[in-house]
């Protein structure tokens, strides 16, 4: 009797535990411990086989190396030419069957691209590169192919769109591309199975995944040329891209706040071109009295991004209606605004603080300058009269001999000193500033002498890099760029000589990326082109390796090839 009762109790416990066991089995988790999965998923089998001709089925299949996120796969499948009807997805383990209702065009090569947005199930690893499946409903496969690279710090996921050129207006903001590919982590792309014709290719960071270029939302890369595909020239290589953003919206004056009786903090809607604006662009208007007051200083100081300071010396009345207006200001993309205003609440708080030095910047770290082209930049927290700068500054050597210099104002609170007098290598110098001669808008000044010691660099601390550019066109003169990997601001440029050679004789040691571009408009800057209106980018090419340049060990035979 006791035994029978025990059996019934065990059966009852088993029945109660069964849902828990089923739940645990249905929700399998990755085993704890062990190495983290960092292996990207791959496609290991397809149907039909790559290059199949006379294809008549209404489906194709993909088998992955591991379990993948199903939604990411569906979002990463692109068919060129596009299919009109919706695709149907049927999963069986790691294999996906994609069927379609649309009848395939006769004698047409189709390219199915599985982009790099595909991620695995365990650790969200992305496919390393896009996969292409090509088949044809006719007797042959179109051989057209365009390939290149996107040069960007994060190229993964960028789309490459190819549009067949025709008599109609090129407008990627309205029309979807004829061929699509997607970029992997290494930046490379490949458009395959393209029929004969002329194409315009764009790189687009398609934020909405709608295959439409959305101005101001999507980054773009414009090509340096259109591409013609035909039987005798079916492969086009090195169609490379830099990414940029198009901005067609003019900037706005968002707000203005008086921080004290003399200072007004203005905010713009975006990064404006401050080199084209000064205190002359501003006016303070007392609508109660009808008085108009000019501002005397405009500067950055310690203001946040898109913020600047404007100063006034006139006394404003707290009880009156006052506003500030700004005329003729532009953003970094040359979008201009003629006039905008902002209300202003008058402050009666006095400004009692003298000008303070924020920082100094020289060409090299630790206040080291080049003895041939030395300069020092000074940044202050408040503006001051420019007329006193030259008298306030003095450059001397270790024996107190004065050195000639010239001053360039960057804004009303910063200036650059370029030393024109001859300096010696590996020697000490001092820049002196009489703060008592720097008076701010409120008349405050700091009666003290500021000294900054700096040292000239030694010739032996430099290195050199030389080489040659190979290009078929004799009429163009490429410009070579040496960019330091660790210090992005350290960039050297040089136009090649008549023999297409370059020779950088004095650069800082370090790791360098070398690239070259055809400076079509001779402005010494790389131009990325635009989409609306369409302007081609300038052609460029990279040296394939990073150069490790050591002091006193010049690097030669750096050959950059425009294919």
Coordinates of C-alpha atoms in Angstrom, one line a residue:
X1 CA 0.0 0.0 0.0
X2 CA 2.8 2.4 0.9
X3 CA 4.7 1.5 -2.3
X4 CA 1.6 2.2 -4.4
X5 CA 1.2 5.5 -2.8
X6 CA 4.8 6.5 -3.4
X7 CA 4.5 5.6 -7.1
X8 CA 1.4 7.9 -7.3
X9 CA 3.3 10.7 -5.7
X10 CA 6.2 10.4 -8.1
X11 CA 3.9 10.3 -11.1
X12 CA 2.2 13.5 -9.8
X13 CA 5.6 15.3 -9.4
X14 CA 6.6 14.2 -12.9
X15 CA 3.3 15.5 -14.4
X16 CA 3.9 18.8 -12.6
X17 CA 7.5 19.0 -13.8
X18 CA 6.7 18.2 -17.4
X19 CA 5.7 21.7 -18.5
X20 CA 8.9 23.1 -17.0
X21 CA 11.0 20.5 -18.9
X22 CA 9.2 21.3 -22.1
X23 CA 9.6 25.1 -21.6
X24 CA 13.4 24.6 -21.0
X25 CA 13.7 22.5 -24.1
X26 CA 11.8 25.0 -26.2
X27 CA 14.0 27.9 -25.1
X28 CA 17.5 26.6 -25.8
X29 CA 20.3 29.0 -24.8
X30 CA 23.9 29.1 -25.7
X31 CA 26.0 27.1 -23.3
X32 CA 27.8 29.2 -20.7
X33 CA 31.5 29.6 -20.8
X34 CA 33.8 29.0 -23.7
X35 CA 35.1 31.4 -26.3
X36 CA 32.8 34.1 -27.7
X37 CA 31.6 33.4 -31.2
X38 CA 33.3 35.9 -33.5
X39 CA 33.0 33.9 -36.8
X40 CA 30.8 35.6 -39.4
X41 CA 28.1 33.6 -41.1
X42 CA 28.7 32.4 -44.7
X43 CA 26.7 31.0 -47.5
X44 CA 28.0 27.5 -48.2
X45 CA 25.5 26.2 -50.8
X46 CA 23.1 27.7 -53.3
X47 CA 20.5 26.7 -55.9
X48 CA 20.8 27.2 -58.8
X49 CA 24.5 26.9 -59.2
X50 CA 26.4 30.0 -59.9
X51 CA 26.4 30.7 -63.7
X52 CA 23.3 28.5 -64.5
X53 CA 21.8 29.3 -67.9
X54 CA 18.3 28.6 -69.2
X55 CA 16.9 28.9 -65.7
X56 CA 13.1 28.4 -65.5
X57 CA 12.2 27.8 -61.9
X58 CA 10.4 30.3 -59.7
X59 CA 12.6 30.0 -56.6
X60 CA 16.2 29.9 -55.5
X61 CA 17.8 28.6 -52.3
X62 CA 20.6 29.6 -49.8
X63 CA 22.2 27.5 -47.2
X64 CA 24.1 29.2 -44.4
X65 CA 27.1 27.9 -42.3
X66 CA 25.2 28.6 -39.1
X67 CA 21.8 29.7 -37.8
X68 CA 21.2 33.3 -38.8
X69 CA 18.6 36.0 -37.9
X70 CA 15.8 35.4 -40.3
X71 CA 14.7 39.0 -40.5
X72 CA 18.3 40.2 -41.2
X73 CA 18.4 37.9 -44.2
X74 CA 15.1 39.0 -45.7
X75 CA 16.3 42.7 -45.4
X76 CA 19.6 41.8 -47.1
X77 CA 18.4 40.1 -50.3
X78 CA 18.5 42.3 -53.4
X79 CA 17.6 41.0 -56.9
X80 CA 18.8 42.8 -60.1
X81 CA 16.8 43.4 -62.3
X82 CA 14.2 43.9 -59.6
X83 CA 11.2 41.5 -59.3
X84 CA 7.8 43.1 -59.2
X85 CA 6.0 40.7 -56.8
X86 CA 6.7 40.0 -53.2
X87 CA 9.2 37.3 -52.3
X88 CA 8.1 34.4 -50.2
X89 CA 10.5 33.0 -47.6
X90 CA 10.5 29.4 -46.4
X91 CA 13.1 28.2 -43.9
X92 CA 14.2 24.7 -43.2
X93 CA 17.0 24.8 -40.6
X94 CA 19.9 26.7 -42.1
X95 CA 18.4 26.7 -45.6
X96 CA 16.2 29.3 -47.0
X97 CA 14.0 28.9 -50.1
X98 CA 13.0 32.2 -51.7
X99 CA 10.1 31.9 -54.2
X100 CA 8.5 34.6 -56.3
X101 CA 5.3 35.0 -58.4
X102 CA 6.8 37.3 -61.0
X103 CA 7.7 35.7 -64.2
X104 CA 11.4 36.1 -65.0
X105 CA 12.3 38.1 -68.1
X106 CA 13.5 36.0 -71.0
X107 CA 17.2 36.1 -72.0
X108 CA 18.1 38.1 -68.9
X109 CA 20.9 37.7 -66.4
X110 CA 19.8 37.9 -62.8
X111 CA 22.0 38.8 -59.9
X112 CA 20.9 37.9 -56.4
X113 CA 23.0 39.8 -53.8
X114 CA 22.9 38.8 -50.2
X115 CA 24.3 41.8 -48.4
X116 CA 26.4 42.2 -45.3
X117 CA 23.4 43.1 -43.1
X118 CA 23.0 39.3 -42.4
X119 CA 23.9 38.5 -38.8
X120 CA 24.2 35.2 -37.0
X121 CA 21.8 34.0 -34.3
X122 CA 24.3 33.6 -31.4
X123 CA 26.4 36.8 -31.3
X124 CA 25.1 39.1 -34.1
X125 CA 28.2 38.7 -36.2
X126 CA 27.7 40.3 -39.7
X127 CA 28.6 38.6 -42.9
X128 CA 32.1 39.7 -43.8
X129 CA 31.3 40.5 -47.5
X130 CA 28.3 40.4 -49.8
X131 CA 27.5 37.2 -51.7
X132 CA 26.4 37.1 -55.3
X133 CA 24.4 34.4 -57.1
X134 CA 24.2 34.8 -60.9
X135 CA 21.9 32.9 -63.3
X136 CA 20.3 33.5 -66.6
X137 CA 17.0 32.7 -68.3
X138 CA 18.8 32.8 -71.7
X139 CA 21.7 30.9 -73.2
X140 CA 24.5 33.1 -71.7
X141 CA 25.5 35.1 -68.7
X142 CA 26.1 38.8 -68.9
X143 CA 29.8 39.3 -68.0
X144 CA 29.7 43.0 -67.0
X145 CA 31.4 43.7 -63.7
X146 CA 32.3 46.9 -61.7
X147 CA 34.3 46.8 -58.6
X148 CA 36.1 49.1 -56.2
X149 CA 36.3 50.2 -52.6
X150 CA 34.5 52.5 -50.2
X151 CA 37.1 54.4 -48.1
X152 CA 35.4 55.2 -44.8
X153 CA 36.1 54.5 -41.2
X154 CA 32.9 52.3 -41.1
X155 CA 32.1 51.1 -44.6
X156 CA 30.1 48.0 -43.6
X157 CA 26.5 48.1 -44.9
X158 CA 27.0 50.9 -47.4
X159 CA 25.0 50.3 -50.6
X160 CA 26.4 50.6 -54.2
X161 CA 23.8 51.5 -56.7
X162 CA 24.3 51.3 -60.5
X163 CA 21.9 53.2 -62.8
X164 CA 21.6 52.5 -66.5
X165 CA 22.0 55.9 -68.2
X166 CA 19.3 56.9 -70.7
X167 CA 17.8 60.0 -72.1
X168 CA 15.7 60.5 -69.0
X169 CA 17.0 62.8 -66.2
X170 CA 19.3 61.0 -63.7
X171 CA 17.5 61.3 -60.3
X172 CA 18.4 58.7 -57.7
X173 CA 16.1 60.5 -55.3
X174 CA 13.1 59.2 -57.2
X175 CA 14.2 56.1 -59.1
X176 CA 15.7 52.8 -57.8
X177 CA 18.9 51.5 -59.2
X178 CA 19.2 48.7 -61.8
X179 CA 21.9 46.9 -60.0
X180 CA 22.7 46.7 -56.2
X181 CA 25.5 45.5 -54.0
X182 CA 26.5 46.0 -50.4
X183 CA 29.8 46.7 -48.8
X184 CA 31.5 44.5 -46.2
X185 CA 33.8 45.5 -43.3
X186 CA 36.8 45.7 -45.7
X187 CA 35.0 48.3 -47.9
X188 CA 35.2 46.3 -51.1
X189 CA 32.2 45.9 -53.4
X190 CA 31.5 44.0 -56.6
X191 CA 28.6 44.5 -59.1
X192 CA 28.2 41.5 -61.3
X193 CA 26.1 40.1 -64.1
X194 CA 25.7 43.5 -65.8
X195 CA 24.5 43.8 -69.4
X196 CA 26.1 46.0 -72.0
X197 CA 25.5 49.7 -71.6
X198 CA 26.6 52.9 -69.9
X199 CA 26.1 53.2 -66.1
X200 CA 26.4 55.7 -63.3
X201 CA 27.4 54.2 -60.0
X202 CA 26.8 55.8 -56.6
X203 CA 27.7 54.7 -53.1
X204 CA 24.9 55.4 -50.6
X205 CA 24.6 54.8 -46.9
X206 CA 20.9 54.0 -47.3
X207 CA 19.5 54.8 -43.9
X208 CA 15.9 53.8 -44.7
X209 CA 16.8 50.8 -46.9
X210 CA 14.4 52.0 -49.5
X211 CA 17.0 52.0 -52.4
X212 CA 16.3 55.7 -52.8
X213 CA 18.9 58.4 -52.2
X214 CA 17.5 60.7 -49.5
X215 CA 19.2 64.1 -49.5
X216 CA 20.5 65.2 -46.1
X217 CA 19.7 61.8 -44.6
X218 CA 22.0 59.5 -46.6
X219 CA 25.7 59.8 -47.1
X220 CA 26.7 59.6 -50.7
X221 CA 29.8 58.8 -52.8
X222 CA 29.9 60.3 -56.3
X223 CA 32.0 58.6 -59.0
X224 CA 34.8 60.3 -60.9
X225 CA 33.4 58.9 -64.2
X226 CA 30.5 56.9 -65.8
X227 CA 31.2 53.3 -66.8
X228 CA 30.6 51.7 -70.2
X229 CA 30.2 47.9 -70.3
X230 CA 30.6 46.0 -73.6
X231 CA 31.9 42.8 -75.0
X232 CA 35.4 44.0 -75.4
X233 CA 35.5 45.8 -72.0
X234 CA 33.4 44.0 -69.5
X235 CA 35.4 44.7 -66.3
X236 CA 35.9 48.1 -64.7
X237 CA 38.1 48.2 -61.6
X238 CA 39.0 50.8 -59.0
X239 CA 35.8 52.8 -59.1
X240 CA 36.5 54.0 -55.5
X241 CA 34.5 56.3 -53.3
X242 CA 34.7 58.7 -50.4
X243 CA 31.5 59.4 -48.5
X244 CA 30.0 62.8 -48.0
X245 CA 26.7 64.4 -47.0
X246 CA 24.7 66.9 -49.0
X247 CA 23.2 69.8 -47.0
X248 CA 20.7 72.0 -48.8
X249 CA 19.1 73.6 -45.8
X250 CA 20.3 77.1 -44.9
X251 CA 21.4 77.7 -41.2
X252 CA 19.2 79.5 -38.7
X253 CA 19.8 81.7 -35.7
X254 CA 18.2 79.6 -33.0
X255 CA 18.6 81.7 -29.8
X256 CA 20.5 84.5 -28.1
X257 CA 21.2 84.9 -24.4
X258 CA 22.9 87.8 -22.5
X259 CA 25.4 86.2 -20.1
X260 CA 26.3 89.6 -18.6
X261 CA 26.0 93.2 -19.5
X262 CA 28.5 92.9 -22.4
X263 CA 28.3 89.4 -23.7
X264 CA 25.6 87.7 -25.9
X265 CA 25.8 84.0 -26.5
X266 CA 24.2 83.1 -29.9
X267 CA 23.3 79.7 -31.1
X268 CA 23.0 78.5 -34.7
X269 CA 21.1 75.5 -36.0
X270 CA 24.3 74.0 -37.5
X271 CA 28.0 74.5 -37.9
X272 CA 28.4 77.8 -39.7
X273 CA 31.4 79.0 -41.6
X274 CA 32.8 81.4 -38.9
X275 CA 35.6 82.5 -41.2
X276 CA 33.0 84.5 -43.2
X277 CA 31.3 86.2 -40.3
X278 CA 32.4 88.9 -37.9
X279 CA 30.8 91.4 -35.4
X280 CA 29.8 93.5 -38.5
X281 CA 27.2 90.9 -39.3
X282 CA 25.3 91.5 -36.0
X283 CA 23.2 94.4 -34.7
X284 CA 21.3 94.8 -31.4
X285 CA 18.0 96.6 -31.9
X286 CA 16.0 98.3 -29.1
X287 CA 12.5 98.4 -30.6
X288 CA 11.2 100.4 -27.7
X289 CA 13.6 103.3 -28.2
X290 CA 14.4 102.7 -31.8
X291 CA 18.1 102.6 -31.1
X292 CA 20.4 100.3 -33.1
X293 CA 23.6 99.2 -31.5
X294 CA 26.6 97.7 -33.3
X295 CA 28.5 94.8 -31.8
X296 CA 32.2 95.0 -31.5
X297 CA 33.5 91.4 -31.1
X298 CA 32.6 88.0 -32.4
X299 CA 34.5 84.9 -31.2
X300 CA 34.3 81.2 -30.2
X301 CA 36.0 81.2 -26.8
X302 CA 34.7 78.4 -24.6
X303 CA 31.3 78.2 -26.3
X304 CA 29.8 74.8 -27.2
X305 CA 29.3 73.5 -30.7
X306 CA 27.3 75.9 -32.9
X307 CA 27.6 78.6 -30.2
X308 CA 29.5 81.9 -30.4
X309 CA 29.9 85.0 -28.4
X310 CA 29.0 88.6 -29.5
X311 CA 29.9 91.6 -27.4
X312 CA 28.4 95.1 -26.9
X313 CA 29.7 98.1 -25.1
X314 CA 26.5 100.2 -25.1
X315 CA 24.3 99.9 -22.1
X316 CA 20.9 98.3 -22.9
X317 CA 17.8 99.0 -20.9
X318 CA 16.4 96.0 -19.1
X319 CA 12.7 97.1 -19.4
X320 CA 12.8 97.6 -23.2
X321 CA 12.0 95.2 -26.0
X322 CA 15.4 94.2 -27.4
X323 CA 16.4 91.7 -30.1
X324 CA 19.5 90.8 -32.1
X325 CA 19.8 90.3 -35.8
X326 CA 22.4 88.5 -37.9
X327 CA 22.9 89.1 -41.6
X328 CA 24.5 87.1 -44.4
X329 CA 25.8 84.0 -42.7
X330 CA 26.5 80.6 -44.3
X331 CA 27.0 77.0 -43.3
X332 CA 29.9 74.7 -44.3
X333 CA 28.0 73.7 -47.4
X334 CA 27.7 77.4 -48.6
X335 CA 23.9 77.5 -47.8
X336 CA 23.3 81.2 -47.1
X337 CA 20.8 83.0 -44.8
X338 CA 20.2 86.7 -45.5
X339 CA 18.7 87.8 -42.2
X340 CA 17.4 86.3 -39.0
X341 CA 16.5 87.7 -35.5
X342 CA 16.2 86.4 -32.0
X343 CA 14.6 88.0 -28.9
X344 CA 17.0 89.2 -26.2
X345 CA 16.5 89.5 -22.5
X346 CA 18.8 92.2 -21.2
X347 CA 21.2 91.3 -18.4
X348 CA 22.6 93.9 -15.9
X349 CA 25.2 91.5 -14.5
X350 CA 28.6 93.2 -14.7
X351 CA 31.6 91.6 -16.4
X352 CA 34.5 91.8 -13.9
X353 CA 36.8 89.1 -15.2
X354 CA 40.0 89.9 -17.3
X355 CA 41.0 88.0 -20.4
X356 CA 42.3 84.4 -19.7
X357 CA 44.5 82.3 -21.9
X358 CA 42.8 79.0 -22.6
X359 CA 45.5 77.1 -24.6
X360 CA 48.4 77.3 -27.0
X361 CA 48.9 75.0 -30.0
X362 CA 52.1 74.5 -32.0
X363 CA 52.9 72.2 -34.9
X364 CA 54.2 69.4 -32.7
X365 CA 53.5 68.2 -29.2
X366 CA 55.0 69.6 -26.0
X367 CA 55.4 73.2 -27.4
X368 CA 57.9 72.1 -30.1
X369 CA 58.0 74.0 -33.4
X370 CA 59.6 73.7 -36.8
X371 CA 62.7 75.9 -37.0
X372 CA 61.9 76.7 -40.7
X373 CA 58.2 77.5 -40.5
X374 CA 57.5 78.0 -36.8
X375 CA 54.1 79.1 -35.5
X376 CA 52.1 79.2 -32.2
X377 CA 48.3 79.7 -31.9
X378 CA 46.9 81.4 -28.8
X379 CA 43.2 80.8 -27.7
X380 CA 41.6 83.1 -25.1
X381 CA 38.3 82.9 -23.2
X382 CA 37.3 86.5 -24.1
X383 CA 37.7 89.0 -27.0
X384 CA 40.0 92.0 -26.9
X385 CA 41.0 94.9 -29.1
X386 CA 43.1 93.7 -32.1
X387 CA 45.2 96.9 -32.2
X388 CA 47.0 95.9 -29.1
X389 CA 48.1 92.4 -30.1
X390 CA 51.3 93.3 -32.0
X391 CA 52.6 95.5 -29.2
X392 CA 51.7 92.9 -26.6
X393 CA 53.7 90.1 -28.1
X394 CA 57.5 89.6 -28.1
X395 CA 59.6 86.6 -29.3
X396 CA 63.1 86.2 -27.8
X397 CA 65.9 83.7 -28.0
X398 CA 67.9 82.4 -25.0
X399 CA 70.0 85.5 -25.0
X400 CA 67.0 87.9 -25.0
X401 CA 67.5 88.8 -28.7
X402 CA 64.2 89.7 -30.3
X403 CA 62.9 87.6 -33.2
X404 CA 60.7 89.0 -36.0
X405 CA 57.2 87.7 -36.3
X406 CA 53.8 88.5 -37.8
X407 CA 50.3 88.2 -36.2
X408 CA 47.2 86.7 -37.9
X409 CA 43.8 87.1 -36.1
X410 CA 41.8 83.9 -36.3
X411 CA 38.8 85.6 -34.5
X412 CA 38.5 88.3 -31.9
X413 CA 39.7 85.9 -29.1
X414 CA 42.5 84.0 -30.9
X415 CA 45.5 84.7 -33.0
X416 CA 48.4 83.0 -34.7
X417 CA 52.0 84.0 -34.5
X418 CA 54.2 83.1 -37.5
X419 CA 57.9 83.6 -36.7
X420 CA 59.6 85.1 -39.7
X421 CA 63.0 85.5 -38.1
X422 CA 65.5 82.7 -38.6
X423 CA 65.6 80.1 -35.8
X424 CA 68.2 77.5 -35.0
X425 CA 67.4 73.8 -34.8
X426 CA 67.1 72.2 -31.4
X427 CA 67.1 75.6 -29.6
X428 CA 65.0 77.3 -26.9
X429 CA 62.9 80.4 -27.4
X430 CA 60.3 82.3 -25.4
X431 CA 57.1 84.0 -26.4
X432 CA 56.1 86.9 -24.1
X433 CA 52.6 88.4 -23.9
X434 CA 51.8 91.6 -22.0
X435 CA 48.3 90.9 -20.8
X436 CA 48.0 94.5 -19.6
X437 CA 47.7 95.5 -23.3
X438 CA 44.7 93.1 -24.0
X439 CA 41.5 94.9 -23.0
X440 CA 38.1 93.2 -23.2
X441 CA 34.7 94.8 -24.0
X442 CA 34.2 95.8 -20.4
X443 CA 37.6 97.4 -20.1
X444 CA 39.0 94.6 -17.9
X445 CA 42.7 93.8 -18.2
X446 CA 45.2 91.6 -16.4
X447 CA 48.3 93.5 -15.5
X448 CA 50.8 90.7 -15.9
X449 CA 53.5 89.2 -18.2
X450 CA 52.8 85.7 -19.6
X451 CA 55.8 83.7 -20.9
X452 CA 55.7 80.4 -22.9
X453 CA 58.9 78.5 -23.7
X454 CA 59.1 76.5 -26.9
X455 CA 61.8 74.5 -28.6
X456 CA 62.7 74.0 -32.2
X457 CA 62.9 70.6 -33.6
X458 CA 66.1 68.9 -34.7
X459 CA 66.7 68.0 -38.3
X460 CA 67.6 64.5 -37.2
X461 CA 64.1 64.0 -35.8
X462 CA 62.6 64.0 -39.3
X463 CA 62.3 61.4 -42.1
X464 CA 61.4 61.4 -45.7
X465 CA 59.2 59.5 -48.2
X466 CA 59.6 59.6 -52.0
X467 CA 58.2 57.8 -55.0
X468 CA 56.4 58.1 -58.2
X469 CA 52.8 58.3 -59.6
X470 CA 52.0 56.1 -62.6
X471 CA 49.1 57.5 -64.7
X472 CA 48.3 57.2 -68.4
X473 CA 47.3 60.9 -69.0
X474 CA 50.3 63.1 -69.4
X475 CA 48.3 66.3 -69.1
X476 CA 47.3 65.9 -65.5
X477 CA 49.4 66.5 -62.4
X478 CA 48.3 64.4 -59.5
X479 CA 48.6 65.7 -55.9
X480 CA 50.0 63.3 -53.3
X481 CA 48.8 63.2 -49.8
X482 CA 50.7 61.7 -46.8
X483 CA 48.4 61.3 -43.7
X484 CA 49.6 60.3 -40.3
X485 CA 47.6 57.3 -39.0
X486 CA 47.8 58.3 -35.3
X487 CA 47.6 62.1 -35.7
X488 CA 44.9 62.8 -38.3
X489 CA 45.7 66.5 -38.4
X490 CA 49.3 65.8 -39.6
X491 CA 48.9 65.9 -43.3
X492 CA 51.5 66.6 -46.0
X493 CA 50.6 67.4 -49.6
X494 CA 52.7 67.8 -52.7
X495 CA 52.1 68.2 -56.5
X496 CA 54.2 65.7 -58.5
X497 CA 57.0 67.2 -60.7
X498 CA 57.3 66.9 -64.5
X499 CA 58.5 63.3 -64.1
X500 CA 55.5 62.4 -61.9
X501 CA 57.8 62.0 -58.9
X502 CA 57.3 63.2 -55.4
X503 CA 59.7 63.7 -52.5
X504 CA 58.7 64.6 -49.0
X505 CA 62.0 65.6 -47.4
X506 CA 60.9 66.6 -43.9
X507 CA 58.0 64.8 -42.2
X508 CA 57.5 63.6 -38.7
X509 CA 58.2 59.9 -38.0
X510 CA 55.2 57.6 -37.8
X511 CA 52.8 55.5 -39.7
X512 CA 51.4 57.0 -42.9
X513 CA 48.7 56.4 -45.4
X514 CA 49.6 57.5 -48.9
X515 CA 47.1 58.4 -51.6
X516 CA 46.8 60.6 -54.6
X517 CA 44.1 62.4 -56.5
X518 CA 43.7 64.4 -59.7
X519 CA 43.2 68.0 -58.6
X520 CA 41.0 69.0 -61.5
X521 CA 40.3 72.5 -60.3
X522 CA 43.7 73.1 -58.8
X523 CA 42.4 74.1 -55.4
X524 CA 44.7 71.8 -53.5
X525 CA 41.8 70.1 -51.9
X526 CA 40.0 66.8 -52.8
X527 CA 36.5 67.5 -54.2
X528 CA 33.9 64.8 -53.5
X529 CA 31.4 65.9 -56.1
X530 CA 27.6 66.1 -55.5
X531 CA 24.4 64.4 -56.5
X532 CA 22.0 67.3 -56.8
X533 CA 23.1 68.8 -59.1
X534 CA 25.3 66.0 -60.3
X535 CA 29.1 66.7 -60.3
X536 CA 31.7 64.0 -60.5
X537 CA 34.2 63.5 -57.7
X538 CA 37.9 63.8 -58.4
X539 CA 39.7 60.6 -59.2
X540 CA 41.8 59.1 -56.4
X541 CA 43.8 56.0 -55.6
X542 CA 45.5 54.6 -52.5
X543 CA 48.9 53.1 -52.0
X544 CA 48.1 49.5 -50.8
X545 CA 50.3 49.5 -47.7
X546 CA 50.8 51.6 -44.6
X547 CA 54.3 53.1 -44.5
X548 CA 56.2 53.0 -41.2
X549 CA 58.5 56.0 -41.5
X550 CA 61.3 56.1 -38.9
X551 CA 63.6 59.1 -38.1
X552 CA 66.7 59.4 -40.2
X553 CA 65.6 56.4 -42.4
X554 CA 63.9 57.8 -45.5
X555 CA 61.5 55.5 -47.4
X556 CA 61.8 55.4 -51.2
X557 CA 60.2 53.7 -54.2
X558 CA 56.7 54.3 -53.1
X559 CA 54.8 53.7 -56.4
X560 CA 51.1 54.8 -56.6
X561 CA 49.4 53.4 -59.7
X562 CA 46.3 54.9 -61.4
X563 CA 45.2 51.9 -63.4

